[in-house]
C-alpha cells in the first residue's frame, strides 16, 4: 500500500486461507463489523498495541481519525526502494514512487 493513498486498511493477522484478502475502502468510509460466531468469541488487536475481547453480537465501528501521524521519510531511499529491499526485490518493475 503506497503511503500517499488515502485509505483505511483493516488487515487480518496471520490469515490461514487464500480467501482472506484486504478490504481497501476510501478514507471517507465508515466500516461497521458485527461479530457473529458460535465460538467463545474473538480478540481485536489495534496496531499491535491494545487488545479487546469480543463476544457474539459485539460490533466495531472503524473510521478515519482526526489525528494525523507524521512519518519519518528517508532522504536516501524512497518507499518502493525500501519495500524492494525488505521483500528481496519481489516487487514487479514498473511500480515507481
XYZ file of C-alpha atoms in Angstrom:
97
model
C 0.000 0.000 0.000
C 1.624 3.243 -1.060
C 1.718 5.733 1.814
C 0.267 8.509 -0.381
C -3.071 6.660 -0.727
C -5.958 7.888 1.403
C -7.395 4.613 2.647
C -8.398 2.668 5.722
C -6.719 -0.742 5.681
C -8.021 -3.269 8.208
C -5.869 -6.405 7.982
C -6.338 -9.934 9.253
C -3.412 -11.081 11.371
C -1.923 -14.322 10.004
C -4.774 -15.245 7.634
C -4.771 -19.004 7.117
C -6.666 -19.220 3.832
C -6.254 -17.589 0.449
C -9.758 -16.137 0.688
C -8.679 -13.689 3.421
C -7.983 -10.586 1.352
C -7.652 -6.988 2.498
C -10.574 -4.611 2.058
C -9.338 -1.203 0.960
C -12.107 1.413 1.234
C -11.669 5.169 0.817
C -10.665 7.174 3.879
C -14.188 8.660 3.979
C -15.785 5.241 4.588
C -17.236 4.175 7.924
C -16.883 0.418 8.482
C -19.085 -1.488 10.903
C -18.103 -5.060 11.747
C -20.511 -7.296 13.647
C -19.089 -10.395 15.323
C -21.160 -13.480 14.732
C -19.720 -16.766 15.923
C -20.775 -19.921 17.702
C -17.376 -19.990 19.358
C -16.485 -18.283 22.631
C -15.616 -15.003 20.900
C -12.677 -13.244 19.300
C -9.911 -10.808 20.105
C -9.493 -7.478 18.324
C -5.945 -6.126 18.243
C -5.345 -2.454 17.450
C -1.995 -1.829 15.769
C -0.305 -4.441 17.945
C -0.764 -2.191 20.978
C -4.170 -2.778 22.565
C -6.354 -5.909 22.549
C -10.060 -6.259 23.266
C -12.005 -9.451 23.945
C -15.225 -9.572 21.922
C -18.289 -11.780 22.145
C -21.041 -12.629 19.665
C -23.186 -9.579 18.964
C -20.418 -7.043 19.659
C -19.811 -4.514 16.891
C -16.813 -2.425 15.922
C -17.010 0.856 14.001
C -13.890 1.992 12.134
C -13.459 5.468 10.665
C -10.641 7.851 9.843
C -9.262 9.676 12.862
C -8.931 13.440 13.082
C -5.371 12.833 14.324
C -2.600 12.649 11.732
C 0.577 10.572 12.097
C 3.710 12.192 10.721
C 6.102 9.551 9.459
C 9.842 9.804 9.002
C 10.895 9.812 5.344
C 14.349 8.577 4.322
C 16.357 11.182 2.399
C 18.344 8.366 0.707
C 15.657 5.895 -0.433
C 12.004 6.211 -1.409
C 9.193 3.947 -0.191
C 9.410 1.412 -3.017
C 13.199 1.102 -2.744
C 12.838 0.279 0.943
C 9.985 -2.167 0.236
C 12.006 -3.897 -2.527
C 14.935 -4.406 -0.165
C 12.646 -5.883 2.534
C 10.929 -8.210 0.048
C 14.149 -9.310 -1.627
C 13.379 -7.461 -4.876
C 9.998 -9.164 -5.365
C 8.137 -6.033 -6.480
C 7.328 -6.019 -10.213
C 9.166 -3.470 -12.311
C 7.050 -0.593 -13.483
C 5.987 0.360 -9.968
C 7.604 3.690 -9.269
C 7.134 6.137 -6.407
